[in-house]
Coordinates of C-alpha atoms in Angstrom, one line a residue:
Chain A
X12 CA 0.0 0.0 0.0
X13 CA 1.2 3.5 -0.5
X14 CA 0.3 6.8 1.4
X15 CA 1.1 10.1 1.8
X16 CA 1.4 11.3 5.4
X17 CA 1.8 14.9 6.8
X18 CA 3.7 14.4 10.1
X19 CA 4.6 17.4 12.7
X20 CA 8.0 17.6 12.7
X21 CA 9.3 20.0 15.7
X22 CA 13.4 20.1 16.8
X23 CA 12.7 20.5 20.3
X24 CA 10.5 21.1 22.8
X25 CA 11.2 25.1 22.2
X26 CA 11.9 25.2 18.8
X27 CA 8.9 25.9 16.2
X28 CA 7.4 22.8 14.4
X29 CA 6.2 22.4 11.1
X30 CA 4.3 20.0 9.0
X31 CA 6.6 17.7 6.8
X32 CA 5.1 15.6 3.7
X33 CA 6.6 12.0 3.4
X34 CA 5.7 9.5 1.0
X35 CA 5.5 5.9 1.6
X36 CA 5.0 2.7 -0.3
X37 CA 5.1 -0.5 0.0
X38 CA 3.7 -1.0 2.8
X39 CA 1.9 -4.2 4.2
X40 CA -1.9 -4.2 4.7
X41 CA -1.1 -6.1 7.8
X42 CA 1.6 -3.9 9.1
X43 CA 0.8 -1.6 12.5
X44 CA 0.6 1.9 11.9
X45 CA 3.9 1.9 14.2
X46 CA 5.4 -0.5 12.0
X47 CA 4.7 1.5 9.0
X48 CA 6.4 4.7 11.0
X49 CA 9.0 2.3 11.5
X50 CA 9.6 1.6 7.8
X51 CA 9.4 5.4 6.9
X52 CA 12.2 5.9 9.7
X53 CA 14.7 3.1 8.8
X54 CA 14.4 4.5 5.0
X55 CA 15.0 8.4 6.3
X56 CA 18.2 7.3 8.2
X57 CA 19.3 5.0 5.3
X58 CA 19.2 8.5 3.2
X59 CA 20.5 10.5 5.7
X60 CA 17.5 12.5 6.9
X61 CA 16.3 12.6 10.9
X62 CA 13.7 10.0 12.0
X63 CA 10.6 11.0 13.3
X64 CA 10.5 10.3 16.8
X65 CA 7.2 8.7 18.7
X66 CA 6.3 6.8 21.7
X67 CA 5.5 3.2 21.9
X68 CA 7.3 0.5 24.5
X69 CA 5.1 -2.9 24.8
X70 CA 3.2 -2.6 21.2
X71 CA 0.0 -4.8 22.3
X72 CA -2.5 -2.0 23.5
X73 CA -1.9 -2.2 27.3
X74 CA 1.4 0.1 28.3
X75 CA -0.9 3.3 27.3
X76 CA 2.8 4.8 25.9
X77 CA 2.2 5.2 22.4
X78 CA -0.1 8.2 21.2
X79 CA -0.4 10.3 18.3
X80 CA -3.7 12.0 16.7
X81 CA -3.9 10.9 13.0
X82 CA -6.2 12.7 10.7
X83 CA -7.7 14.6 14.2
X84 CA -8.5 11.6 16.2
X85 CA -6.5 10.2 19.2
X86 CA -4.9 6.9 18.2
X87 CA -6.4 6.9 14.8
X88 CA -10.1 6.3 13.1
X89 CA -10.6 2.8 15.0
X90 CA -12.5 2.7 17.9
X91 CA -11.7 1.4 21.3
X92 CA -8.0 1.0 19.7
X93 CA -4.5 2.3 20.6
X94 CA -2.1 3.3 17.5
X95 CA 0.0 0.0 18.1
X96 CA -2.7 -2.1 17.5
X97 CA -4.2 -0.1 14.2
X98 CA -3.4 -1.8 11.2
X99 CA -2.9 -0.4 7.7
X100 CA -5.5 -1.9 6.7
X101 CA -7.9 0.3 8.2
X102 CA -6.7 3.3 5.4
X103 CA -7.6 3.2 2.1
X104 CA -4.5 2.5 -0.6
X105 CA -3.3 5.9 -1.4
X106 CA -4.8 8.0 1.4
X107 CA -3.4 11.2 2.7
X108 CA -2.7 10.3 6.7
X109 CA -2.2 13.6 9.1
X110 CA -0.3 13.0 12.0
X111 CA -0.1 15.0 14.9
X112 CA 0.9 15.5 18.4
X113 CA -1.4 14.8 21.2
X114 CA -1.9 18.7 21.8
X115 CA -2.3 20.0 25.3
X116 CA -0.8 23.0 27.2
X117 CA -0.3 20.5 30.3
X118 CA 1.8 17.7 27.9
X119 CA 4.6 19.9 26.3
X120 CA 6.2 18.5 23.0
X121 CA 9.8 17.1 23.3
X122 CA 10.4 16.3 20.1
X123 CA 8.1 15.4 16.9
X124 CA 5.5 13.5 17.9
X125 CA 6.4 12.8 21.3
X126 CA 4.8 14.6 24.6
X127 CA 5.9 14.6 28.0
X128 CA 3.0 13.0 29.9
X129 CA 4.2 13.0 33.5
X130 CA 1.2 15.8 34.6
X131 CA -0.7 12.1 34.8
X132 CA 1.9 10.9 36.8
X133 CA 1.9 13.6 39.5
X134 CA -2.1 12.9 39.4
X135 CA -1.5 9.5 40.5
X136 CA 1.1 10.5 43.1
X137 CA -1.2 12.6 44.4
X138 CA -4.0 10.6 45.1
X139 CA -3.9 7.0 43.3
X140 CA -2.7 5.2 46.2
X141 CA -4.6 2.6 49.3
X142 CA -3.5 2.5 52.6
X143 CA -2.5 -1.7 53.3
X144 CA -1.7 -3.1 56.8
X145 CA 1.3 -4.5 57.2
X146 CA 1.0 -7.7 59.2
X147 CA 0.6 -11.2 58.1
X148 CA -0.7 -12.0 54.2
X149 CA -4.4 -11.7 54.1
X150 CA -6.3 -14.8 53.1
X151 CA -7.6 -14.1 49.2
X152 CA -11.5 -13.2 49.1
X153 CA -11.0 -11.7 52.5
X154 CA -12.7 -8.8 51.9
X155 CA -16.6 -9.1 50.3
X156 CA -16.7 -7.6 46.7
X157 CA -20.2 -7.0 44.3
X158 CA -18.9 -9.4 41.4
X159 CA -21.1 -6.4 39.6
X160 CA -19.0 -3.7 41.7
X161 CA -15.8 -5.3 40.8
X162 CA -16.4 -5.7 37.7
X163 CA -17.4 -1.7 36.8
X164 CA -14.1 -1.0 39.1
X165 CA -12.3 -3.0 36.5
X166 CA -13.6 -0.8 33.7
X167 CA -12.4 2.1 35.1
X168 CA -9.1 0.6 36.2
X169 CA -8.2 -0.8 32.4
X170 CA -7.5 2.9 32.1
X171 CA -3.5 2.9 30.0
X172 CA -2.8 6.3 31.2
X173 CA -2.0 7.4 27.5
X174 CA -3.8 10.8 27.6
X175 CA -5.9 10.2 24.7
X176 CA -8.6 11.8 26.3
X177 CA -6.5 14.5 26.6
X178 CA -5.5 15.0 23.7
X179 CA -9.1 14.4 22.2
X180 CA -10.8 17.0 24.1
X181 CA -11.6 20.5 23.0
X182 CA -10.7 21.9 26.6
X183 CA -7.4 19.8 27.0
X184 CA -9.3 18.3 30.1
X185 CA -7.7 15.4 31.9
X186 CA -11.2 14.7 33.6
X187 CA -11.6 11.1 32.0
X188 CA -8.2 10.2 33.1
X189 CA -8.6 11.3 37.2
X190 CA -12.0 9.9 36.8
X191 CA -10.8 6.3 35.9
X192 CA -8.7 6.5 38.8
X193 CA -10.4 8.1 41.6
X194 CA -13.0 5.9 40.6
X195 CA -11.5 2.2 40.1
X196 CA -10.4 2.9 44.1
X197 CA -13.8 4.4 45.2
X198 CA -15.8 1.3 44.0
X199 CA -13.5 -1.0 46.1
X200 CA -13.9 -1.6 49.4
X201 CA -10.1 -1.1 50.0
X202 CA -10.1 2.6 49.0
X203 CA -12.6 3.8 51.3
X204 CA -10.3 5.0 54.0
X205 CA -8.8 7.6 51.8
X206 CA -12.1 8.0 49.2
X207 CA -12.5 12.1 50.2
X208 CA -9.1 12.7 50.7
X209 CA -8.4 11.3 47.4
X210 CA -10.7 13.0 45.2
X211 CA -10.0 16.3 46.3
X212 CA -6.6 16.1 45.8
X213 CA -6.3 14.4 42.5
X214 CA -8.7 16.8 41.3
X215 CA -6.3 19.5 42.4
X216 CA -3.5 18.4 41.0
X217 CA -5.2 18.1 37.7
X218 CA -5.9 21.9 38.2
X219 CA -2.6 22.8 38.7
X220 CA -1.3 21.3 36.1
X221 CA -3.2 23.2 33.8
X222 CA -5.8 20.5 32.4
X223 CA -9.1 22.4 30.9
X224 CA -12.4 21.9 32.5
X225 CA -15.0 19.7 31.2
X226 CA -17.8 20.8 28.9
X227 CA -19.3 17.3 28.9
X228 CA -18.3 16.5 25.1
X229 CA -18.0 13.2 25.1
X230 CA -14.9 13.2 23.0
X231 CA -12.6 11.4 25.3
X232 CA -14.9 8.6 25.7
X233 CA -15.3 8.1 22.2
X234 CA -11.2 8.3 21.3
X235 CA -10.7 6.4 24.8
X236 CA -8.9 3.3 23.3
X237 CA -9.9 1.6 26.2
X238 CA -13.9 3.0 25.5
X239 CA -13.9 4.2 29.7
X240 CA -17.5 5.4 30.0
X241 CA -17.9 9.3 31.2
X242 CA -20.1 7.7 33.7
X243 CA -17.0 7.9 35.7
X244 CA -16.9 11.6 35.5
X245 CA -20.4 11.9 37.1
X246 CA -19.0 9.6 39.9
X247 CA -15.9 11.5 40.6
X248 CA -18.0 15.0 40.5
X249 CA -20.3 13.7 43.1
X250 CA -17.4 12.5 45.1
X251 CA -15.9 15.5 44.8
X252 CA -19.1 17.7 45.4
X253 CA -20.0 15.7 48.6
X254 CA -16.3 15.8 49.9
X255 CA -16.2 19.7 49.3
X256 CA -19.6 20.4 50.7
X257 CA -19.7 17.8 53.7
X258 CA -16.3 17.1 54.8
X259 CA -14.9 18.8 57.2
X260 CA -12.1 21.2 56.6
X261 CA -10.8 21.4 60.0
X262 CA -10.8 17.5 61.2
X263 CA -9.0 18.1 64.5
X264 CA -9.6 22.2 64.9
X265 CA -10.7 23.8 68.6
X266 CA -14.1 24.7 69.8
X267 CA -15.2 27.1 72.1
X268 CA -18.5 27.0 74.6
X269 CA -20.0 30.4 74.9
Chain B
X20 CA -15.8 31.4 54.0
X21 CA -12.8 29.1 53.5
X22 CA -15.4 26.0 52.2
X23 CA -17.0 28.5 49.8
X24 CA -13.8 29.8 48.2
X25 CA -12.8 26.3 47.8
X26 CA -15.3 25.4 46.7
X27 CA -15.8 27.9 43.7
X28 CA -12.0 27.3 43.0
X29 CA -12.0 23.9 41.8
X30 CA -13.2 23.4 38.2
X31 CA -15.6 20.8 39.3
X32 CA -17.0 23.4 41.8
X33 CA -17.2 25.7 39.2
X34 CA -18.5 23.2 36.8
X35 CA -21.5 22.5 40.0
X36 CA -22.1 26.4 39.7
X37 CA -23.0 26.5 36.2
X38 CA -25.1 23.4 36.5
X39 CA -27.0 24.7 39.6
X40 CA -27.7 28.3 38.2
X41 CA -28.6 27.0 34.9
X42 CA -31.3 25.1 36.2
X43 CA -32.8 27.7 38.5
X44 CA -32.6 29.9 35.3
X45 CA -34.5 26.6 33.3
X46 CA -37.5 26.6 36.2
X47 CA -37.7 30.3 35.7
X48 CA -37.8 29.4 32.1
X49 CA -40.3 27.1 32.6
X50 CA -42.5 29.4 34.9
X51 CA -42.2 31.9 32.6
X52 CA -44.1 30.0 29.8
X53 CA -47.2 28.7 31.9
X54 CA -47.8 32.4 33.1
X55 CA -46.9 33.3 29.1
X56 CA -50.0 30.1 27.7
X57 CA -52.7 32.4 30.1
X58 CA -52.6 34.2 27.3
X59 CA -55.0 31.5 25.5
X60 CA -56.9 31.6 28.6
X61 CA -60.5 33.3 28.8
X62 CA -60.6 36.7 29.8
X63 CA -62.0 37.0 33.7
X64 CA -65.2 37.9 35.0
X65 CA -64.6 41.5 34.7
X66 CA -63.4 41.1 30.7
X67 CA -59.7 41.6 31.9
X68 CA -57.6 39.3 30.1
X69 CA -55.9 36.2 31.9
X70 CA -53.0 37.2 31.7
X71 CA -53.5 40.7 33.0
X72 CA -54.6 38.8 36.0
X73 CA -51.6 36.8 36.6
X74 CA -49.4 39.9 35.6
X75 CA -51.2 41.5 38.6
X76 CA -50.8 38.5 40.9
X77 CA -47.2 38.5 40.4
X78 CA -46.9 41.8 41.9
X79 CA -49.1 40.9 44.5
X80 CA -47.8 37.2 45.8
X81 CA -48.2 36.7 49.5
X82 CA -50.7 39.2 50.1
X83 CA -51.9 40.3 53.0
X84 CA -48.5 38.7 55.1
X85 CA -46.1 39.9 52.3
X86 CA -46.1 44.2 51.3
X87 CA -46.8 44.8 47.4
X88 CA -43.6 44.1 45.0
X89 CA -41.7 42.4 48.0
X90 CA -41.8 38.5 46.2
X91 CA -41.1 39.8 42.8
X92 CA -38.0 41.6 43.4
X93 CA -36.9 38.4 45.7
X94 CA -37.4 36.5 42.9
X95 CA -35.6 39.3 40.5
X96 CA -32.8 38.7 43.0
X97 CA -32.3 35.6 43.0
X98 CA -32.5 35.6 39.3
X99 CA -30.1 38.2 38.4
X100 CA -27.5 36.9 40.9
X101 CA -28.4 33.2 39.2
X102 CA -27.9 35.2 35.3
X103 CA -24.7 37.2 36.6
X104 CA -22.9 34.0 38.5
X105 CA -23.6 31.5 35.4
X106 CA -22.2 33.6 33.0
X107 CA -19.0 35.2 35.0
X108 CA -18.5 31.5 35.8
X109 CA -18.6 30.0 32.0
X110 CA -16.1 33.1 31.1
X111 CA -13.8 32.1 33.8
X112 CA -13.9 28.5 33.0
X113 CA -13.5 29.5 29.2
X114 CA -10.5 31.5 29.5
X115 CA -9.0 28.3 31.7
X116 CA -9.9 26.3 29.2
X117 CA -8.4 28.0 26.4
X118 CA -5.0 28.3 28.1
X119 CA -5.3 24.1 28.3
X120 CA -5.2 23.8 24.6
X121 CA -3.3 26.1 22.8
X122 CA -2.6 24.9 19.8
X123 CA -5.5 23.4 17.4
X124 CA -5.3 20.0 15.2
X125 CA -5.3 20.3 11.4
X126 CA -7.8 17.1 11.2
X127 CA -11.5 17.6 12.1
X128 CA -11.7 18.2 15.8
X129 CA -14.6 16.1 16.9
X130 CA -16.4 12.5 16.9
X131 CA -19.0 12.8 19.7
X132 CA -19.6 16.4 20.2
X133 CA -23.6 17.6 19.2
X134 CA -23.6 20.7 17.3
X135 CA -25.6 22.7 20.4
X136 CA -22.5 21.3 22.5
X137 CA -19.8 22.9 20.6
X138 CA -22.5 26.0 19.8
X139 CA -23.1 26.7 23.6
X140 CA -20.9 30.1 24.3
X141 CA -23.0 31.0 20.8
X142 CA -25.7 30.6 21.9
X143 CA -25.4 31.4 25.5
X144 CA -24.5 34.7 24.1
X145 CA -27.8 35.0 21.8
X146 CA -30.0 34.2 24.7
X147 CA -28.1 37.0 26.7
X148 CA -28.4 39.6 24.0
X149 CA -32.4 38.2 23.5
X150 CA -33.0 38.7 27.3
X151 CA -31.4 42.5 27.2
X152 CA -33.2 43.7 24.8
X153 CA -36.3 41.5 26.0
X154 CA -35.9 43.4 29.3
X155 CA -35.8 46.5 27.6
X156 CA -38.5 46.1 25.7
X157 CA -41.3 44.7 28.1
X158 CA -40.2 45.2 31.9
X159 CA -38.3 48.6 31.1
X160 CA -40.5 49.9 28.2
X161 CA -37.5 51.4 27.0
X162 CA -37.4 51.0 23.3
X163 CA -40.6 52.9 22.4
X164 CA -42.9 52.3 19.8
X165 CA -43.8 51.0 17.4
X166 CA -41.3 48.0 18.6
X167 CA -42.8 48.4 22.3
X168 CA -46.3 50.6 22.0
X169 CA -46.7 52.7 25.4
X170 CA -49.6 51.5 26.6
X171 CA -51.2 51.1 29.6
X172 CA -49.2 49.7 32.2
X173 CA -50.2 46.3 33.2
X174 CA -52.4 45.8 30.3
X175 CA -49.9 42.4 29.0
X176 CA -52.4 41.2 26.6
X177 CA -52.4 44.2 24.3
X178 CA -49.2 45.0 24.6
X179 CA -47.7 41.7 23.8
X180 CA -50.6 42.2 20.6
X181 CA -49.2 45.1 19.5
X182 CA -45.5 44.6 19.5
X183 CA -46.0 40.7 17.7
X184 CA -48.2 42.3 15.1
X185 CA -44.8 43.9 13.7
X186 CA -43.0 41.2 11.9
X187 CA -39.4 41.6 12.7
X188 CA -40.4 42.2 16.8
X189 CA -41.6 38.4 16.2
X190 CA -38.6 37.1 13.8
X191 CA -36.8 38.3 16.7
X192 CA -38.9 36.3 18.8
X193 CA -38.6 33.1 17.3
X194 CA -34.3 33.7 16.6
X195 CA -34.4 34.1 20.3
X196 CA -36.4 30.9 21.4
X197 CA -34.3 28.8 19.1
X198 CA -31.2 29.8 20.8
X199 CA -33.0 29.0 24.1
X200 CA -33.9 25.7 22.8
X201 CA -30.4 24.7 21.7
X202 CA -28.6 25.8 24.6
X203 CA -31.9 23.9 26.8
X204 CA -30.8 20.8 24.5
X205 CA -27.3 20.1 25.6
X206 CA -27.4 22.2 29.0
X207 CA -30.7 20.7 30.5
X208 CA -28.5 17.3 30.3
X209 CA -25.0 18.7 30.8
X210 CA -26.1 20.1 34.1
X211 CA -27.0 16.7 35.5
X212 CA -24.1 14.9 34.5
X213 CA -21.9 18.0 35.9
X214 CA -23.8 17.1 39.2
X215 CA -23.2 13.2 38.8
X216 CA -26.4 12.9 38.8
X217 CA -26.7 11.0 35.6
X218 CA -25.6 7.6 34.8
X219 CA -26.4 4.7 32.3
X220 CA -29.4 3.8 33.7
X221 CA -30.9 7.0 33.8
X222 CA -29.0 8.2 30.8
X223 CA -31.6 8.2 27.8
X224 CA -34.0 9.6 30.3
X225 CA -32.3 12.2 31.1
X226 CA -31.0 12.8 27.6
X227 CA -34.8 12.5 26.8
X228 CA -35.6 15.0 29.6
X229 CA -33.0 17.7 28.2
X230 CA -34.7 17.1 24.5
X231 CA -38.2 17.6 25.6
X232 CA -37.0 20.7 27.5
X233 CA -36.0 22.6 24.8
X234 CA -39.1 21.8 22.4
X235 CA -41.4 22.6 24.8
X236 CA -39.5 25.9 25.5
X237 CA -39.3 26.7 21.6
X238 CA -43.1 25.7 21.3
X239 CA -44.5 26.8 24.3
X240 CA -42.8 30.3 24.0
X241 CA -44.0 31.0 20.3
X242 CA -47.2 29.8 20.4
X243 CA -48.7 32.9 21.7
X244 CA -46.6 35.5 19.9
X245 CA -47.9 33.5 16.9
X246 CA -51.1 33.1 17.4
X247 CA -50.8 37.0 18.3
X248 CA -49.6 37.8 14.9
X249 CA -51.7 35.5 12.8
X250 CA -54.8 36.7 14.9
X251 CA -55.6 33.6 15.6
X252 CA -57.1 34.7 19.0
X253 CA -59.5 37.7 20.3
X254 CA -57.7 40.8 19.9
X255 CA -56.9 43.5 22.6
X256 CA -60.6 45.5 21.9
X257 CA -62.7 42.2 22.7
X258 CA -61.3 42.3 26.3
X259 CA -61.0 45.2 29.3
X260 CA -62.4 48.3 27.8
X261 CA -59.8 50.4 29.7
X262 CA -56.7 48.7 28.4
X263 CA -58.1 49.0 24.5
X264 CA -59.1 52.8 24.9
X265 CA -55.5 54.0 26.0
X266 CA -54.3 52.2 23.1
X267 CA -56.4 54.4 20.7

């Protein structure tokens, strides 16, 4: 198959980027849409030009590294899909493929394609965490869980972390991301003790990062390659609305009688 | 103090604002329009138009216990401080938002989006500009005729004929109601998710809710100012003989 792609090219992180056309051909119906990035690069360095650089590490749709938007869509056309696991296939022989960046102000660009996504890793740190005991092993099944309960936790737990809904949403919101995890540890039983705490201070952190706030699009659930229902948003905002309206604020503060 | 500013400085707090003054503004929306369908009603016993009644009622709710105007302008409070908080809320959260995506794609920006989602600041603005100069024309009787006749005050009935029988006062009308309508459509549901309150049981009727929101807005607010200007009921002169002479 041949195509003609239109990739964001971009130094560094503070130089100005620039679209750059590229044809390819011969390319196997059956390759990934890495793969084919792959062939394009080995034939740039073999005639001396700069390869594009882009994420990927495990290449089976679970590590959530890989990204890119092609043709305005977080990891491609295909549904429920990350980019590793698009196939050629998908694109008609020929087709003009645009290939972009996942844009937000709170993932800056280091290079080409590729985005520094540790915002969602100072999320996590600041909230994605139980408290365990640490005496003898528990016995499995110890504690009772809803088979239906653990099973919507699981939904919101296969959440890769790869910022799709990031990058898919007009506001740059990471709402879908906190969402998935807040939530997969307030379904559980185990992440009661820090279920308050926990919202309010992931949802913080995603402030002060600089996500956007969300305007109830729909887009990241739709580019989600993991398809992680905004149901989880409406959980987290309750959450979050209870914790801000009924917790207390001062847990151990003094009163006086009068 | 400290749980209040908190509270209004998280996005989702924010977010909660938006929600909760947008639907005290939709049940004044929806208040609005059963007081505005009197105006199929039969006149009273004295020949005063239905509506004149209510018009008079609203000034006078809670009567004896309450003094004259004192509901209304609670009401107009509450209102305006709803109005004033949604909107300086959606510019904050815009401007946010705007800094969180700088730079655009080159492909087509959106899979699930609904047109009245991505339209809302549009048509959040129309409905603003529709309620000023709505304002102006029938609570402030500011713009004069022939778009707002002076007559009598308190005579609704033939006022509201007389401004609908010029047809861009009711083109006007009908731009407006469809903005309400569009913005009712996604913001009516919006609100509820915001809120958590929605979820995939409740989901299509919610969504279902929101849709039957904004027609019945769009219909319910234009039937009168329609039937006004196709004459399709009694005009001002077969009612109160002190409201029609003024006119003259």
């Amino acid at each position: 198959m041949k195509f003609s792609l239109e990739v964001w090219r971009q130094p560094a992180g503070d130089a100005a980027g620039t679209f750059t056309s590229y044809e390819v051909d011969e390319i196997s119906p059956d390759s990934s849409f890495l793969e084919m990035l792959d062939i394009l690069n080995e034939r740039l360095t073999e005639s001396g030009g700069e390869p594009i650089a882009f994420d990927s590490d495990c290449r089976e749709g679970i590590c959530g590294m890989c990204s890119l938007v092609i043709d305005g869509q977080a990891h491609g056309p295909q549904r429920a899909t990350t980019t590793c696991q698009l196939y050629m296939r998908q694109f008609d022989d020929g087709a003009q493929i645009t290939i972009e960046p996942f844009r937000s102000g709170a993932f800056p660009v280091v290079r080409d394609l590729v985005v520094d996504r540790s915002a969602f890793d100072r999320i996590l740190r600041a909230g994605g965490y139980v408290t365990v005991h640490s005496g003898p092993k528990p016995d499995p099944n110890d504690i009772p869980v809803e088979p239906e309960v653990a099973e919507k936790a699981i939904d919101a737990a296969c959440c890769i972390g790869c910022g799709a809904c990031v990058a898919a949403c007009p506001n740059g919101a990471a709402m879908l991301y906190t969402a998935a995890k807040v939530s997969h540890l307030a379904l559980l039983p185990q992440g009661q003790p820090e279920r308050f705490a926990r919202v309010q201070r992931m949802t913080e952190q995603m402030q002060k990062e600089g996500f956007g706030s969300c305007r109830n699009y729909g887009e990241c659930e739709a580019q989600c390659p993991k398809a992680i229902s905004i149901d989880f948003i409406g959980r987290m905002n309750r959450d979050l609305l209870r914790a801000k309206v009924t917790q207390p604020i001062d847990f151990r503060g003094d009163m006086k009688t009068q | 103090m400290r749980r209040i500013s908190g509270f209004y400085q998280s996005l989702i707090g924010k977010k909660a604002v938006v929600a909760c003054t947008g639907l005290v503004l939709l049940g004044f929306l929806v208040l609005h329009v059963i007081g505005n369908l009197k105006g199929f009603l039969p006149p009273a016993a004295g020949g005063e138009p239905d509506i004149d009644v209510y018009a008079h009622f609203l000034r006078n709710v809670g009567e004896p216990l309450i003094p004259h105007l004192v509901v209304l302008w609670g009401v107009r409070i509450v209102l305006g401080t709803a109005l004033v908080l949604h909107v300086v809320t959606v510019l904050q959260l815009a401007a946010h938002n705007r800094g969180a995506r700088p730079i655009r794609y080159r492909g087509a920006e959106h899979v699930a989006a609904t047109a009245p989602a991505r339209w809302m600041l549009v048509t959040g603005c129309a409905v603003l500009f529709f309620l000023i100069l709505h304002l102006l024309q029938f609570t402030f009787d500011a713009l004069g005729p022939p778009i707002a006749p002076r007559a009598n005050f308190g005579c609704v009935y033939q006022n509201l004929w007389e401004a609908f029988q010029h047809g861009g006062v009711l083109l006007f009308y009908v731009a407006g109601m469809a903005a309400v309508g569009l913005h009712v459509f996604h913001g009516a549901w919006s609100a509820l998710q915001t809120l958590g309150i929605d979820n995939p049981d409740r989901n299509r009727g919610l969504r279902a809710f929101a849709t039957g929101m904004a027609l019945f807005l769009f219909l319910a607010f234009l039937s009168l100012p329609v039937a006004m200007a196709l004459g399709v009921i009694p005009e001002p002169s077969a009612y109160s003989a002190a409201c029609s002479a003024s006119a003259a």
